[in-house]
CSV table of C-alpha atoms in Angstrom, one decimal:
chain,number,residue,atom,x,y,z
J,1,MET,CA,126.1,106.8,101.7
J,2,LYS,CA,123.1,108.8,101.3
J,3,ILE,CA,120.0,107.2,103.6
J,4,LEU,CA,116.4,107.2,103.3
J,5,ILE,CA,115.0,106.5,106.9
J,6,GLY,CA,111.4,104.9,105.7
J,7,THR,CA,108.7,103.4,108.1
J,8,PRO,CA,104.8,102.5,107.6
J,9,ILE,CA,103.1,104.3,110.3
J,10,HIS,CA,99.6,104.1,111.9
J,11,GLN,CA,97.8,105.8,114.5
J,12,VAL,CA,97.7,102.6,116.7
J,13,LYS,CA,101.3,103.4,117.1
J,14,ASP,CA,100.8,106.6,118.5
J,15,TYR,CA,102.2,105.2,121.7
J,16,SER,CA,105.1,105.2,120.6
J,17,MET,CA,105.4,107.9,117.8
J,18,GLU,CA,106.5,110.9,119.8
J,19,ARG,CA,109.7,108.9,121.7
J,20,TRP,CA,110.9,107.4,118.2
J,21,LEU,CA,110.7,110.6,116.4
J,22,LYS,CA,112.8,112.1,119.0
J,23,ASN,CA,115.1,109.2,118.5
J,24,VAL,CA,115.1,110.1,114.7
J,25,ALA,CA,116.1,113.2,115.3
J,26,ARG,CA,118.9,112.5,117.7
J,27,LEU,CA,119.8,109.8,115.2
J,28,GLN,CA,119.7,112.4,112.0
J,29,LYS,CA,122.7,114.5,114.4
J,30,LYS,CA,125.0,111.6,114.4
J,31,THR,CA,123.9,110.2,110.8
J,32,PRO,CA,122.2,112.6,108.4
J,33,ALA,CA,119.8,110.9,106.3
J,34,ASP,CA,116.3,111.8,105.1
J,35,LEU,CA,112.9,110.7,106.9
J,36,PHE,CA,109.8,109.4,104.9
J,37,LEU,CA,106.6,108.1,106.6
J,38,ILE,CA,103.9,106.2,104.9
J,39,ASP,CA,100.4,106.6,107.1
J,40,ASN,CA,98.0,103.9,106.5
J,41,SER,CA,95.7,105.5,109.0
J,42,SER,CA,91.8,106.0,108.2
J,43,GLY,CA,91.7,110.0,107.2
J,44,LEU,CA,94.3,112.5,107.3
J,45,ASP,CA,94.2,113.5,111.0
J,46,TYR,CA,97.1,111.5,112.1
J,47,VAL,CA,99.4,113.0,109.3
J,48,GLU,CA,98.8,116.5,111.4
J,49,THR,CA,99.5,114.8,114.7
J,50,VAL,CA,102.8,113.1,113.3
J,51,LYS,CA,103.8,116.7,111.7
J,52,GLY,CA,103.4,118.4,115.0
J,53,TYR,CA,105.5,115.8,117.0
J,54,CYS,CA,108.1,116.0,113.9
J,55,GLN,CA,108.3,119.8,114.7
J,56,LYS,CA,108.4,119.4,118.4
J,57,TYR,CA,111.5,117.3,118.1
J,58,GLY,CA,113.2,119.3,115.4
J,59,VAL,CA,113.1,116.3,112.8
J,60,LYS,CA,114.8,117.0,109.5
J,61,ASN,CA,114.4,116.4,106.0
J,62,TYR,CA,111.0,114.5,106.3
J,63,LYS,CA,108.0,113.8,104.4
J,64,ILE,CA,104.8,112.2,105.0
J,65,LYS,CA,102.4,110.4,102.7
J,66,HIS,CA,99.0,109.3,103.2
J,67,LEU,CA,97.9,106.1,101.8
J,68,ASN,CA,94.3,105.8,101.4
J,69,LEU,CA,93.8,102.2,102.3
J,70,ASP,CA,90.8,100.1,103.1
J,71,GLN,CA,90.8,99.8,107.3
J,72,LYS,CA,89.4,95.9,106.6
J,73,LEU,CA,92.9,94.7,105.0
J,74,SER,CA,95.1,93.2,107.4
J,75,SER,CA,97.6,95.5,109.3
J,76,GLY,CA,100.5,93.2,107.7
J,77,ARG,CA,98.9,93.7,104.2
J,78,ARG,CA,98.7,97.4,104.6
J,79,ILE,CA,102.1,97.3,105.8
J,80,ASN,CA,103.2,95.6,102.9
J,81,ILE,CA,101.6,98.2,100.6
J,82,ALA,CA,103.5,100.7,102.6
J,83,GLN,CA,107.1,99.1,102.3
J,84,GLU,CA,106.3,98.8,98.8
J,85,ALA,CA,105.9,102.4,98.2
J,86,LEU,CA,109.1,103.1,100.4
J,87,ARG,CA,111.0,100.9,98.1
J,88,ARG,CA,109.9,102.7,95.1
J,89,ILE,CA,110.8,106.0,96.5
J,90,ALA,CA,114.2,104.6,97.6
J,91,ILE,CA,114.8,103.8,94.2
J,92,GLY,CA,113.5,106.9,92.5
J,93,LYS,CA,115.4,109.1,94.4
J,94,ASP,CA,119.3,109.6,94.8
J,95,TYR,CA,119.4,107.2,97.9
J,96,ASP,CA,122.0,104.8,98.2
J,97,ALA,CA,120.2,102.8,100.8
J,98,TRP,CA,117.0,102.4,102.7
J,99,PHE,CA,116.9,102.1,106.5
J,100,SER,CA,113.9,100.4,107.2
J,101,TRP,CA,113.3,100.9,110.9
J,102,GLU,CA,109.8,100.3,112.7
J,103,CYS,CA,108.3,103.3,114.8
J,104,ASP,CA,108.0,101.5,117.9
J,105,GLN,CA,111.6,100.4,118.4
J,106,ILE,CA,114.3,102.8,120.1
J,107,ILE,CA,117.5,102.4,119.1
J,108,PRO,CA,121.0,104.2,120.2
J,109,THR,CA,122.2,107.1,117.9
J,110,ASN,CA,125.0,105.5,116.3
J,111,ALA,CA,122.8,102.5,115.4
J,112,LEU,CA,122.6,103.6,111.8
J,113,ASP,CA,126.6,104.3,111.4
J,114,LYS,CA,126.9,100.4,112.7
J,115,LEU,CA,124.8,99.0,109.8
J,116,ILE,CA,126.6,101.0,107.3
J,117,LYS,CA,129.8,99.7,108.6
J,118,ILE,CA,129.1,96.3,108.9
J,119,MET,CA,127.3,96.6,105.1
J,120,LYS,CA,130.6,97.9,103.9
J,121,LEU,CA,132.7,95.3,105.8
J,122,GLY,CA,131.2,92.4,104.3
J,123,ASN,CA,130.1,94.0,100.9
J,124,PHE,CA,126.3,93.1,101.9
J,125,MET,CA,123.2,94.2,99.9
J,126,MET,CA,121.0,93.8,103.3
J,127,VAL,CA,122.0,93.9,106.8
J,128,VAL,CA,119.0,92.9,109.3
J,129,HIS,CA,119.4,93.8,112.9
J,130,ASN,CA,116.8,91.7,114.9
J,131,SER,CA,116.0,92.4,118.5
J,132,TRP,CA,113.7,90.6,121.2
J,133,ASP,CA,110.1,90.1,120.2
J,134,ARG,CA,108.3,92.4,122.5
J,135,LYS,CA,105.6,90.0,123.4
J,136,ILE,CA,108.0,86.7,124.2
J,137,PRO,CA,111.4,88.3,125.1
J,138,ALA,CA,112.9,85.1,125.1
J,139,VAL,CA,112.4,84.9,121.2
J,140,PHE,CA,114.1,86.8,118.5
J,141,ASN,CA,111.6,88.9,115.9
J,142,PHE,CA,112.8,88.1,112.6
J,143,ASP,CA,111.6,90.8,111.0
J,144,MET,CA,112.8,94.2,109.1
J,145,GLY,CA,112.5,96.2,112.4
J,146,CYS,CA,116.3,97.7,111.7
J,147,THR,CA,116.9,97.3,108.5
J,148,LEU,CA,119.4,98.3,106.2
J,149,ILE,CA,118.9,97.8,102.4
J,150,THR,CA,121.1,98.8,99.2
J,151,LYS,CA,119.3,100.2,96.3
J,152,LYS,CA,121.2,97.5,94.2
J,153,CYS,CA,119.0,94.9,96.4
J,154,LEU,CA,115.9,97.2,95.9
J,155,LYS,CA,115.9,96.8,92.3
J,156,LEU,CA,116.2,93.1,92.3
J,157,LYS,CA,113.5,91.7,89.9
J,158,ARG,CA,110.5,90.9,91.4
J,159,ILE,CA,107.4,89.0,91.0
J,160,THR,CA,105.4,90.4,93.4
J,161,ASP,CA,105.1,94.2,94.5
J,162,LEU,CA,103.4,92.8,97.8
J,163,TRP,CA,106.7,91.1,99.1
J,164,THR,CA,107.9,90.1,102.7
J,165,GLU,CA,111.3,90.4,104.7
J,166,ASP,CA,112.0,86.6,104.0
J,167,TRP,CA,111.1,86.5,100.2
J,168,LEU,CA,113.4,89.5,99.7
J,169,GLU,CA,116.4,87.6,101.6
J,170,THR,CA,115.6,84.7,99.4
J,171,GLN,CA,115.8,86.9,96.3
J,172,THR,CA,118.7,88.6,97.4
J,173,LEU,CA,120.7,85.4,97.2
J,174,GLN,CA,119.0,84.0,94.3
J,175,ASN,CA,120.2,87.0,92.6
J,176,GLY,CA,123.6,86.4,93.8
J,177,GLY,CA,123.8,89.0,96.5
J,178,SER,CA,124.5,88.4,100.1
J,179,PHE,CA,122.7,89.4,103.5
J,180,ALA,CA,123.7,89.6,106.9
J,181,ASN,CA,121.3,88.7,110.1
J,182,VAL,CA,122.9,90.3,112.9
J,183,HIS,CA,122.2,90.0,116.6
J,184,GLY,CA,124.0,92.2,119.5
J,185,ALA,CA,125.8,94.7,117.0
J,186,ILE,CA,123.1,97.3,118.1
J,187,CYS,CA,122.5,97.5,121.9
J,188,PRO,CA,119.9,98.2,123.4
J,189,ILE,CA,117.2,98.1,121.1
J,190,TYR,CA,114.1,98.9,123.2
J,191,HIS,CA,110.6,97.1,121.5
J,192,LEU,CA,108.2,99.3,122.9
J,193,ARG,CA,104.6,98.1,123.9
J,194,LYS,CA,101.3,100.1,125.0
């Protein structure tokens, strides 16, 4: 499978970015994948910072695109816009799937390989692996922090370009597809805090 690792980034997540990119470099050695980052910080300075981290840790096959978004938009809205840009990139290029992996989650180097195996075993269009909420450790974090999505799923008919995780799951089911919400297959997942 040809995989695109893609995530929105912002300067407020710099507390985790170096550790995350070091994790990406290690994961790429185990399961080769391209990396595409969509920066929605104010200005271009953070793009240069992240390029420096990529060079430092030997991240391969990466691109960073800056979106000049109004910083008054909520972080959720900016993330949705960046995720839609990543969806379009994954569809427009020769990728079989998009690995949506939040830049504040540290995962084992075999995590992507495990998601690929689960996807193939169940013939799923999407595999969502949730972790614990970093603010309330006894509660599951139900988002796309560590999610593998096939190109077929990404091409489903859409009514909006600003979709959410639960909307994508609903659309997948309504269009005859299937997805799996998985817990505990990837362990540990460290959801970093400042």
